[in-house]
Short mmCIF file of C-alpha atoms in Angstrom, two decimals:
data_model
loop_
_atom_site.label_atom_id
_atom_site.label_comp_id
_atom_site.label_asym_id
_atom_site.label_seq_id
_atom_site.Cartn_x
_atom_site.Cartn_y
_atom_site.Cartn_z
CA UNK A 151 40.62 114.84 78.88
CA UNK A 152 41.39 114.97 75.18
CA UNK A 153 40.50 111.94 73.07
CA UNK A 154 44.00 112.09 71.62
CA UNK A 155 45.57 111.96 75.07
CA UNK A 156 43.54 108.88 76.03
CA UNK A 157 44.44 107.13 72.79
CA UNK A 158 48.11 108.05 73.18
CA UNK A 159 48.21 106.35 76.56
CA UNK A 160 46.29 103.34 75.28
CA UNK A 161 48.48 102.94 72.20
CA UNK A 162 51.69 103.21 74.22
CA UNK A 163 50.37 100.53 76.55
CA UNK A 164 49.45 98.26 73.64
CA UNK A 165 52.93 98.62 72.18
CA UNK A 166 54.68 97.96 75.47
CA UNK A 167 52.17 95.37 76.74
CA UNK A 168 51.85 97.46 79.87
CA UNK A 169 48.91 97.82 82.21
CA UNK A 170 46.58 100.80 82.16
CA UNK A 171 47.91 101.99 85.52
CA UNK A 172 49.22 105.33 84.34
CA UNK A 173 51.41 107.78 86.20
CA UNK A 174 51.89 110.83 83.96
CA UNK A 175 54.38 112.38 86.36
CA UNK A 176 56.75 109.45 85.88
CA UNK A 177 57.05 109.61 82.08
CA UNK A 178 57.12 112.02 79.16
CA UNK A 179 53.67 113.67 79.13
CA UNK A 180 51.86 116.99 79.14
CA UNK A 181 52.09 116.95 82.93
CA UNK A 182 55.89 116.88 82.87
CA UNK A 183 56.56 118.88 79.70
CA UNK A 184 53.59 121.16 79.14
CA UNK A 185 51.59 121.59 75.94
CA UNK A 186 51.46 124.05 73.12
CA UNK A 187 48.92 126.87 73.30
CA UNK A 188 46.40 124.82 71.33
CA UNK A 189 46.68 122.05 73.97
CA UNK A 190 47.26 119.47 71.27
CA UNK A 191 50.90 118.45 71.03
CA UNK A 192 53.22 117.57 73.89
CA UNK A 193 56.60 119.35 73.66
CA UNK A 194 59.82 119.64 75.64
CA UNK A 195 59.46 122.70 77.81
CA UNK A 196 63.17 123.63 77.96
CA UNK A 197 66.73 122.51 77.28
CA UNK A 198 66.94 120.61 80.55
CA UNK A 199 63.92 118.49 79.58
CA UNK A 200 65.45 117.85 76.17
CA UNK A 201 68.78 116.80 77.66
CA UNK A 202 66.96 114.44 79.99
CA UNK A 203 65.30 112.79 77.01
CA UNK A 204 68.60 112.65 75.14
CA UNK A 205 70.04 110.69 78.05
CA UNK A 206 67.04 108.37 77.86
CA UNK A 207 67.93 107.69 74.23
CA UNK A 208 71.58 107.05 75.07
CA UNK A 209 70.48 104.55 77.74
CA UNK A 210 68.01 102.59 75.59
CA UNK A 211 70.52 99.94 74.55
CA UNK A 212 71.90 99.64 78.08
CA UNK A 213 68.43 99.32 79.56
CA UNK A 214 67.07 97.08 76.80
CA UNK A 215 68.97 93.94 77.69
CA UNK A 216 65.98 91.66 77.12
CA UNK A 217 65.00 92.56 73.57
CA UNK A 218 68.28 94.00 72.31
CA UNK A 219 70.66 91.40 73.72
CA UNK A 220 69.21 88.31 75.40
CA UNK A 221 66.50 87.70 72.81
CA UNK A 222 68.80 88.74 69.97
CA UNK A 223 71.20 85.98 71.01
CA UNK A 224 68.31 83.54 71.23
CA UNK A 225 67.31 84.46 67.68
CA UNK A 226 70.75 84.76 66.08
CA UNK A 227 72.60 81.99 67.93
CA UNK A 228 70.05 79.40 69.15
CA UNK A 229 68.10 79.74 65.91
CA UNK A 230 71.35 78.99 64.10
CA UNK A 231 73.91 76.20 64.41
CA UNK A 232 75.91 78.04 67.10
CA UNK A 233 73.83 77.32 70.20
CA UNK A 234 71.00 75.42 71.79
CA UNK A 235 68.18 77.29 73.49
CA UNK A 236 69.70 76.40 76.86
CA UNK A 237 66.62 76.45 79.06
CA UNK A 238 63.97 74.46 77.16
CA UNK A 239 60.47 75.87 77.41
CA UNK A 240 57.62 76.94 75.17
CA UNK A 241 59.30 80.27 74.38
CA UNK A 242 62.91 79.21 73.79
CA UNK A 243 62.76 75.70 72.31
CA UNK A 244 60.98 76.82 69.10
CA UNK A 245 64.08 78.82 68.17
CA UNK A 246 66.34 75.75 68.16
CA UNK A 247 63.88 73.39 66.42
CA UNK A 248 62.37 75.90 63.95
CA UNK A 249 58.81 76.01 65.23
CA UNK A 250 58.44 79.71 66.06
CA UNK A 251 54.87 80.99 65.87
CA UNK A 252 53.20 84.36 66.24
CA UNK A 253 52.15 83.43 69.77
CA UNK A 254 55.76 83.41 71.00
CA UNK A 255 56.00 85.85 73.90
CA UNK A 256 59.68 86.61 73.27
CA UNK A 257 58.79 87.83 69.80
CA UNK A 258 56.04 89.99 71.31
CA UNK A 259 58.32 91.65 73.86
CA UNK A 260 60.95 92.23 71.18
CA UNK A 261 58.46 93.90 68.83
CA UNK A 262 57.05 96.02 71.64
CA UNK A 263 60.49 96.95 72.92
CA UNK A 264 61.67 98.09 69.50
CA UNK A 265 58.48 100.01 68.74
CA UNK A 266 58.63 101.78 72.09
CA UNK A 267 62.23 102.78 71.32
CA UNK A 268 61.14 104.10 67.92
CA UNK A 269 58.61 106.27 69.73
CA UNK A 270 61.35 107.61 72.02
CA UNK A 271 63.53 108.52 69.03
CA UNK A 272 60.63 110.15 67.19
CA UNK A 273 59.83 112.32 70.20
CA UNK A 274 63.25 113.89 69.87
CA UNK A 275 63.22 114.16 66.08
CA UNK A 276 59.72 115.65 65.84
CA UNK A 277 59.76 117.97 68.84
CA UNK A 278 63.29 119.30 69.12
CA UNK A 279 62.74 122.23 66.77
CA UNK A 280 59.84 123.42 68.94
CA UNK A 281 61.85 123.78 72.15
CA UNK A 282 61.57 127.50 73.03
CA UNK A 283 64.63 127.70 75.30
CA UNK A 284 67.24 130.16 73.88
CA UNK A 285 69.92 128.28 75.81
CA UNK A 286 69.56 125.47 73.26
CA UNK A 287 71.88 126.38 70.40
CA UNK A 288 71.25 125.55 66.77
CA UNK A 289 74.33 123.33 66.74
CA UNK A 290 72.92 121.36 69.66
CA UNK A 291 69.55 121.00 67.97
CA UNK A 292 70.98 119.50 64.82
CA UNK A 293 73.39 117.26 66.75
CA UNK A 294 70.70 115.79 69.01
CA UNK A 295 68.37 115.25 66.06
CA UNK A 296 71.19 113.52 64.18
CA UNK A 297 71.82 111.23 67.14
CA UNK A 298 68.13 110.32 67.33
CA UNK A 299 68.06 109.51 63.62
CA UNK A 300 71.05 107.19 64.00
CA UNK A 301 69.23 105.49 66.87
CA UNK A 302 66.03 105.15 64.84
CA UNK A 303 68.03 103.63 61.99
CA UNK A 304 69.69 101.16 64.36
CA UNK A 305 66.31 100.02 65.69
CA UNK A 306 64.72 99.67 62.27
CA UNK A 307 67.77 97.79 60.97
CA UNK A 308 67.19 95.12 63.60
CA UNK A 309 63.45 95.09 63.01
CA UNK A 310 63.55 94.77 59.23
CA UNK A 311 66.06 91.92 59.43
CA UNK A 312 63.86 90.08 61.92
CA UNK A 313 60.38 90.69 60.49
CA UNK A 314 60.79 92.13 57.01
CA UNK A 315 57.78 94.38 56.38
CA UNK A 316 57.13 96.45 59.53
CA UNK A 317 55.25 99.70 60.18
CA UNK A 318 57.37 102.72 59.30
CA UNK A 319 56.65 105.40 61.90
CA UNK A 320 58.51 108.70 61.64
CA UNK A 321 55.98 111.07 63.23
CA UNK A 322 54.05 111.57 66.44
CA UNK A 323 50.33 110.89 66.18
CA UNK A 324 48.08 113.93 66.26
CA UNK A 325 44.74 114.67 67.87
CA UNK A 326 41.80 112.45 66.90
CA UNK A 327 38.58 114.40 66.44
CA UNK A 328 35.55 113.85 64.25
CA UNK A 329 37.20 116.10 61.66
CA UNK A 330 40.67 114.49 61.70
CA UNK A 331 39.96 110.83 62.38
CA UNK A 332 40.42 109.74 58.76
CA UNK A 333 43.82 111.44 58.61
CA UNK A 334 45.12 110.55 62.07
CA UNK A 335 43.71 107.05 62.62
CA UNK A 336 46.43 105.33 60.52
CA UNK A 337 49.10 106.82 62.78
CA UNK A 338 47.69 104.85 65.69
CA UNK A 339 47.19 101.65 63.71
CA UNK A 340 49.84 101.81 60.97
CA UNK A 341 50.08 99.23 58.20
CA UNK A 342 53.33 97.51 57.30
CA UNK A 343 55.77 99.13 54.91
CA UNK A 344 57.74 97.01 52.45
CA UNK A 345 61.29 96.10 53.47
CA UNK A 346 62.93 98.08 50.66
CA UNK A 347 61.26 101.29 51.82
CA UNK A 348 62.33 100.55 55.40
CA UNK A 349 65.93 100.16 54.24
CA UNK A 350 65.69 103.40 52.28
CA UNK A 351 64.48 105.20 55.41
CA UNK A 352 67.36 103.66 57.40
CA UNK A 353 69.79 104.89 54.74
CA UNK A 354 68.26 108.38 54.77
CA UNK A 355 68.40 108.61 58.57
CA UNK A 356 72.02 107.49 58.66
CA UNK A 357 73.17 109.81 55.90
CA UNK A 358 71.44 112.74 57.59
CA UNK A 359 72.71 111.70 60.98
CA UNK A 360 76.24 111.33 59.67
CA UNK A 361 76.37 115.02 58.77
CA UNK A 362 75.82 116.35 62.28
CA UNK A 363 76.50 113.59 64.82
CA UNK A 364 79.61 114.05 66.99
CA UNK A 365 82.91 112.51 65.98
CA UNK A 366 83.97 109.24 67.55
CA UNK A 367 85.17 109.73 71.12
CA UNK A 368 87.81 107.05 71.84
CA UNK A 369 87.07 107.42 75.56
CA UNK A 370 83.29 106.94 75.28
CA UNK A 371 81.82 104.35 72.92
CA UNK A 372 78.27 104.78 74.28
CA UNK A 373 77.51 107.72 71.97
CA UNK A 374 75.65 107.86 68.65
CA UNK A 375 78.68 109.10 66.77
CA UNK A 376 79.55 109.52 63.12
CA UNK A 377 81.41 106.24 63.40
CA UNK A 378 78.26 104.44 64.56
CA UNK A 379 76.49 105.81 61.48
CA UNK A 380 79.34 104.67 59.22
CA UNK A 381 79.31 101.18 60.73
CA UNK A 382 75.55 100.88 60.28
CA UNK A 383 75.77 102.14 56.69
CA UNK A 384 78.35 99.47 55.90
CA UNK A 385 76.07 96.80 57.38
CA UNK A 386 73.04 98.17 55.53
CA UNK A 387 74.85 98.18 52.16
CA UNK A 388 75.87 94.54 52.70
CA UNK A 389 72.21 93.52 52.88
CA UNK A 390 70.35 92.47 49.73
CA UNK A 391 67.80 95.32 49.38
CA UNK A 392 70.46 98.06 49.06
CA UNK A 393 73.53 95.93 48.34
CA UNK A 394 76.46 98.05 47.24
CA UNK A 395 79.83 96.46 47.94
CA UNK A 396 81.75 99.61 46.97
CA UNK A 397 79.95 101.51 49.72
CA UNK A 398 80.60 98.71 52.24
CA UNK A 399 84.31 99.07 51.52
CA UNK A 400 84.08 102.87 51.61
CA UNK A 401 82.51 103.06 55.05
CA UNK A 402 84.70 100.34 56.56
CA UNK A 403 87.76 102.21 55.32
CA UNK A 404 86.38 105.36 56.91
CA UNK A 405 86.11 103.52 60.22
CA UNK A 406 89.80 102.69 59.96
CA UNK A 407 90.46 106.39 59.32
CA UNK A 408 88.44 107.15 62.46
CA UNK A 409 91.00 105.14 64.41
CA UNK A 410 89.29 101.77 64.73
CA UNK A 411 91.40 98.62 64.58
CA UNK A 412 91.59 95.12 65.99
CA UNK A 413 92.86 95.01 69.56
CA UNK A 414 96.01 92.92 69.89
CA UNK A 415 94.54 90.64 72.57
CA UNK A 416 91.10 89.18 71.86
CA UNK A 417 90.49 88.73 75.59
CA UNK A 418 90.45 92.51 76.05
CA UNK A 419 86.94 92.45 74.59
CA UNK A 420 85.39 90.01 77.05
CA UNK A 421 87.65 89.29 80.03
CA UNK A 422 87.45 90.60 83.59
CA UNK A 423 89.78 91.78 86.32
CA UNK A 424 89.84 89.25 89.15
CA UNK A 425 90.20 89.95 92.82
CA UNK A 426 93.60 90.07 94.52
CA UNK A 427 95.07 86.53 94.51
CA UNK A 428 96.16 87.12 98.11
CA UNK A 429 92.51 87.08 99.21
CA UNK A 430 90.99 83.90 100.66
CA UNK A 431 90.54 81.17 98.02
CA UNK A 432 86.76 81.58 98.04
CA UNK A 433 87.15 85.17 96.77
CA UNK A 434 90.01 84.75 94.30
CA UNK A 435 87.81 83.98 91.27
CA UNK A 436 85.59 87.01 91.82
CA UNK A 437 85.47 89.62 89.05
CA UNK A 438 85.84 93.17 90.32
CA UNK A 439 85.74 94.96 86.94
CA UNK A 440 85.77 94.52 83.19
CA UNK A 441 89.24 94.05 81.73
CA UNK A 442 88.68 96.92 79.30
CA UNK A 443 86.07 99.36 78.03
CA UNK A 444 86.15 101.70 75.04
CA UNK A 445 88.74 99.63 73.18
CA UNK A 446 89.82 100.73 69.73
CA UNK A 447 87.78 97.82 68.37
CA UNK A 448 84.50 98.76 70.03
CA UNK A 449 82.26 101.04 67.98
CA UNK A 450 79.14 101.11 70.15
CA UNK A 451 78.66 99.47 73.54
CA UNK A 452 76.66 99.56 76.75
CA UNK A 453 78.78 99.88 79.86
CA UNK A 454 78.17 98.61 83.39
CA UNK A 455 80.03 99.37 86.58
CA UNK A 456 80.27 98.29 90.18
CA UNK A 457 77.04 99.20 91.91
CA UNK A 458 75.02 99.30 88.68
CA UNK A 459 76.00 96.11 86.90
CA UNK A 460 74.19 94.20 84.19
CA UNK A 461 71.60 91.65 85.33
CA UNK A 462 71.69 89.67 82.09
CA UNK A 463 74.99 87.90 82.81
CA UNK A 464 73.32 85.33 85.05
CA UNK A 465 71.11 84.26 82.13
CA UNK A 466 74.15 82.69 80.44
CA UNK A 467 76.20 81.00 83.14
CA UNK A 468 78.14 81.83 86.29
CA UNK A 469 78.39 85.57 86.88
CA UNK A 470 82.02 85.89 87.88
CA UNK A 471 81.28 88.88 90.08
CA UNK A 472 79.14 86.55 92.23
CA UNK A 473 80.12 82.92 91.67
CA UNK A 474 76.96 81.30 93.05
CA UNK A 475 74.31 83.88 92.09
CA UNK A 476 71.33 82.33 90.25
CA UNK A 477 73.27 79.19 89.31
CA UNK A 478 70.53 76.74 90.23
CA UNK A 479 68.62 76.64 86.92
CA UNK A 480 69.41 75.94 83.28
CA UNK A 481 70.93 78.86 81.39
CA UNK A 482 70.17 80.29 77.95
CA UNK A 483 72.30 80.20 74.79
CA UNK A 484 74.20 76.97 75.44
CA UNK A 485 77.09 76.61 72.94
CA UNK A 486 76.44 73.78 70.51
CA UNK A 487 78.64 70.77 69.87
CA UNK A 488 78.77 71.83 66.23
CA UNK A 489 80.24 75.22 67.22
CA UNK A 490 82.76 73.55 69.53
CA UNK A 491 83.81 71.19 66.73
CA UNK A 492 84.32 74.19 64.45
CA UNK A 493 86.60 75.79 67.04
CA UNK A 494 88.53 72.54 67.48
CA UNK A 495 88.96 71.94 63.75
CA UNK A 496 92.22 73.88 64.01
CA UNK A 497 94.36 73.71 67.11
CA UNK A 498 95.21 76.81 69.09
CA UNK A 499 92.29 79.14 68.39
CA UNK A 500 92.48 81.62 71.29
CA UNK A 501 88.88 82.67 70.74
CA UNK A 502 87.55 79.34 71.94
CA UNK A 503 88.35 79.89 75.61
CA UNK A 504 86.90 83.40 75.41
CA UNK A 505 83.64 82.06 73.94
CA UNK A 506 82.92 78.77 75.75
CA UNK A 507 83.52 77.73 79.35
CA UNK A 508 82.75 74.46 81.11
CA UNK A 509 81.40 74.19 84.66
CA UNK A 510 79.84 71.56 86.84
CA UNK A 511 76.14 72.23 87.37
CA UNK A 512 72.95 70.58 88.61
CA UNK A 513 71.36 69.82 85.24
CA UNK A 514 72.24 67.66 82.23
CA UNK A 515 69.99 68.83 79.41
CA UNK A 516 72.58 69.13 76.63
CA UNK A 517 75.83 68.03 78.29
CA UNK A 518 76.79 65.89 81.31
CA UNK A 519 76.35 67.95 84.45
CA UNK A 520 79.97 67.44 85.47
CA UNK A 521 81.27 69.12 82.28
CA UNK A 522 78.61 71.47 80.96
CA UNK A 523 79.22 74.14 78.30
CA UNK A 524 78.22 77.76 78.86
CA UNK A 525 78.32 80.98 76.87
CA UNK A 526 81.31 82.97 78.17
CA UNK A 527 81.28 86.30 76.35
CA UNK A 528 79.19 88.02 79.04
CA UNK A 529 80.81 86.65 82.15
CA UNK A 530 80.26 89.32 84.76
CA UNK A 531 77.88 92.14 85.63
CA UNK A 532 80.65 94.60 84.69
CA UNK A 533 81.28 93.40 81.15
CA UNK A 534 80.35 95.80 78.39
CA UNK A 535 77.75 94.59 75.92
CA UNK A 536 79.22 95.43 72.53
CA UNK A 537 76.60 96.14 69.89
CA UNK A 538 79.11 96.78 67.10
CA UNK A 539 82.82 96.12 66.87
CA UNK A 540 85.38 96.65 64.16
CA UNK A 541 86.11 92.96 63.51
CA UNK A 542 82.52 92.53 62.31
CA UNK A 543 82.88 95.45 59.91
CA UNK A 544 86.37 94.46 58.77
CA UNK A 545 85.09 91.01 57.85
CA UNK A 546 82.16 92.61 56.03
CA UNK A 547 84.76 94.32 53.86
CA UNK A 548 86.10 90.85 53.06
CA UNK A 549 82.56 89.85 52.10
CA UNK A 550 82.35 92.85 49.79
CA UNK A 551 85.68 91.93 48.19
CA UNK A 552 84.39 88.40 47.60
CA UNK A 553 81.32 89.88 45.96
CA UNK A 554 83.60 91.95 43.69
CA UNK A 555 85.74 88.92 42.80
CA UNK A 556 88.83 89.89 44.83
CA UNK A 557 89.34 86.58 46.62
CA UNK A 558 92.97 87.20 47.60
CA UNK A 559 92.05 90.59 49.10
CA UNK A 560 89.33 88.91 51.13
CA UNK A 561 91.79 86.25 52.31
CA UNK A 562 94.20 88.94 53.50
CA UNK A 563 91.48 90.40 55.73
CA UNK A 564 90.45 86.99 57.04
CA UNK A 565 94.07 86.33 57.88
CA UNK A 566 94.13 89.40 60.14
CA UNK A 567 91.55 87.95 62.51
CA UNK A 568 93.03 84.47 62.18
CA UNK A 569 96.50 85.64 63.15
CA UNK A 570 95.13 87.44 66.19
CA UNK A 571 93.41 84.19 67.15
CA UNK A 572 96.76 82.36 66.99
CA UNK A 573 96.05 80.58 63.70
CA UNK A 574 98.09 80.41 60.51
CA UNK A 575 97.13 82.22 57.34
CA UNK A 576 94.64 80.53 55.06
CA UNK A 577 96.17 78.11 52.55
CA UNK A 578 96.33 79.30 48.96
CA UNK A 579 93.57 76.85 48.05
CA UNK A 580 91.12 78.82 50.23
CA UNK A 581 91.10 81.71 47.77
CA UNK A 582 91.22 79.62 44.60
CA UNK A 583 87.49 79.94 43.93
CA UNK A 584 84.45 81.83 45.13
CA UNK A 585 83.05 78.73 46.79
CA UNK A 586 86.30 78.09 48.65
CA UNK A 587 86.78 81.65 49.91
CA UNK A 588 83.12 81.97 50.89
CA UNK A 589 83.39 78.77 52.94
CA UNK A 590 86.50 80.09 54.69
CA UNK A 591 84.84 83.46 55.21
CA UNK A 592 81.67 82.07 56.77
CA UNK A 593 83.70 79.89 59.12
CA UNK A 594 85.83 82.85 60.15
CA UNK A 595 82.84 85.07 60.88
CA UNK A 596 81.28 82.21 62.80
CA UNK A 597 84.29 81.79 65.10
CA UNK A 598 85.25 85.44 65.41
CA UNK A 599 81.71 86.61 66.24
CA UNK A 600 80.33 83.47 67.91
CA UNK A 601 77.55 84.13 70.45
CA UNK A 602 77.46 87.86 69.64
CA UNK A 603 74.18 87.88 67.71
CA UNK A 604 75.48 87.69 64.12
CA UNK A 605 75.29 84.10 62.90
CA UNK A 606 71.63 83.87 61.81
CA UNK A 607 71.81 87.17 59.95
CA UNK A 608 74.98 86.03 58.17
CA UNK A 609 73.22 82.89 56.94
CA UNK A 610 70.19 84.91 55.80
CA UNK A 611 72.24 87.60 54.07
CA UNK A 612 74.26 85.02 52.12
CA UNK A 613 71.33 82.68 51.37
CA UNK A 614 72.83 79.86 53.42
CA UNK A 615 69.94 79.13 55.79
CA UNK A 616 68.58 76.03 54.07
CA UNK A 617 72.02 74.57 53.32
CA UNK A 618 73.39 75.00 56.84
CA UNK A 619 70.37 74.64 59.09
CA UNK A 620 68.68 71.66 57.43
CA UNK A 621 71.96 69.73 57.76
CA UNK A 622 72.92 70.57 61.34
CA UNK A 623 70.30 68.42 63.04
CA UNK A 624 71.84 65.21 61.67
CA UNK A 625 75.40 66.09 62.66
CA UNK A 626 74.81 67.72 66.04
CA UNK A 627 73.77 64.98 68.45
CA UNK A 628 72.84 67.44 71.18
CA UNK A 629 70.16 69.28 69.24
CA UNK A 630 66.47 68.30 69.64
CA UNK A 631 64.66 67.03 66.57
CA UNK A 632 63.82 69.52 63.84
CA UNK A 633 60.10 70.36 63.67
CA UNK A 634 59.89 72.16 60.31
CA UNK A 635 62.46 72.33 57.51
CA UNK A 636 64.01 75.70 56.77
CA UNK A 637 62.79 77.25 53.52
CA UNK A 638 62.89 80.66 51.86
CA UNK A 639 59.95 81.61 54.11
CA UNK A 640 62.12 81.03 57.20
CA UNK A 641 64.29 84.08 56.52
CA UNK A 642 61.96 86.38 58.44
CA UNK A 643 60.08 85.59 61.63
CA UNK A 644 56.37 85.85 62.51
CA UNK A 645 54.73 89.11 63.48
CA UNK A 646 53.50 88.69 67.09
CA UNK A 647 49.86 87.62 66.97
CA UNK A 648 48.91 89.91 69.86
CA UNK A 649 50.16 92.87 67.83
CA UNK A 650 48.13 91.78 64.80
CA UNK A 651 45.06 91.39 67.02
CA UNK A 652 45.51 94.97 68.25
CA UNK A 653 46.17 96.43 64.80
CA UNK A 654 43.82 95.24 62.02
CA UNK A 655 46.11 96.78 59.39
CA UNK A 656 48.91 94.26 60.00
CA UNK A 657 49.27 91.05 57.99
CA UNK A 658 51.14 87.95 59.18
CA UNK A 659 54.31 87.04 57.32
CA UNK A 660 53.95 84.13 54.84
CA UNK A 661 54.54 80.70 56.29
CA UNK A 662 53.27 81.44 59.82
#
């Protein structure tokens, strides 16, 4: 067996923390796809194999509920003022008390999950032009490559915001021989690349992907469309390394031209269809479907249906499709008292009841067991998990307008989401100064996007981590004691120590 083939298996296992039990028939390999005539590089043998891998890419977000959703909420919500960890243990509690270390196993599975997904995207990008099947048209080749580049950009955008400097991998490792080891070895054990270069690669992938990806399909928001690329570009240009507020506005406006808008009823995004009220009382609160999918507000989402529902819902509270399923242990991402106070600071905010629900339970860790708060935005196995929605991008346009000094224009955007929530427009005083409008803006993003994985990144992007997080422990009586103060070194998280141990070219982030 080739040395390269052995190392490929070993490296994939190190990235995914898998065992060395290897079944080449069950995954992408030279057994399933064949090899080139020089027996070096694995390729897709025909269009059917390529389409199968394309479907794998489209399913990565749907099938990555641990690292792309559950752990992202732990990081962005429980590591912020929006939520408590929920189920205190050695892996979750550090996020709420700021004591995360490189030994955290959630960080390890997130790193490995993202790097494995990068490898999946690179397989398409690197190998698609070698597929010999004449049934694969040139238009299909460039479309599928564009989709894979959008996916790769999406993954790296999450990674660079979490860890800063990460390895930039855009190729498939070659064969290691005595003659090539010096050239190929770094591909198996890559060093970190600086965050600016990562952002530049994300930008390049999105701009290239934008040229050839399919248009937005209003009936299917699970695709890597031009609109997904535009949304990601707007988010990238709002971040400090490539900050360009004109481009944020440009791409958000293009999303509006693509047909995206706020839905009239906020509950359309998260609610469910309940069983027939004529059924026996024990069955009347059972969800039988999501209220809506593919809304005009959703840009990219994972969808789940009867018979193949999401498992992650029972990590947050009662799954409404099965009222008693897995409701005997403490749940993750418990809404904080500070978040609830923010919702209640103005009466009538319709988003509150779509974000937080109270049940009686058998534990009393953060709240009394007879009135315990739970995360409510993923309430059944049939709810879509929305990765990007227009309200997020629309509010980013408001952020760009603030950055350009247009405080009244920003207030007009904020008022759109406020009015949908049943609130009055901002008072004139809210746009009288940059400090005032920024305060109103941050509160609006907090309430509009609560428990959707945005809060921590908002605080980091706007340099608000120390101000907000070092103060919340004194005013939120339900939060455990702070272990370490938040500093400028807190803005990125530790590289998993297991990954550093496996790759001598990696260096731990400062402060960990």
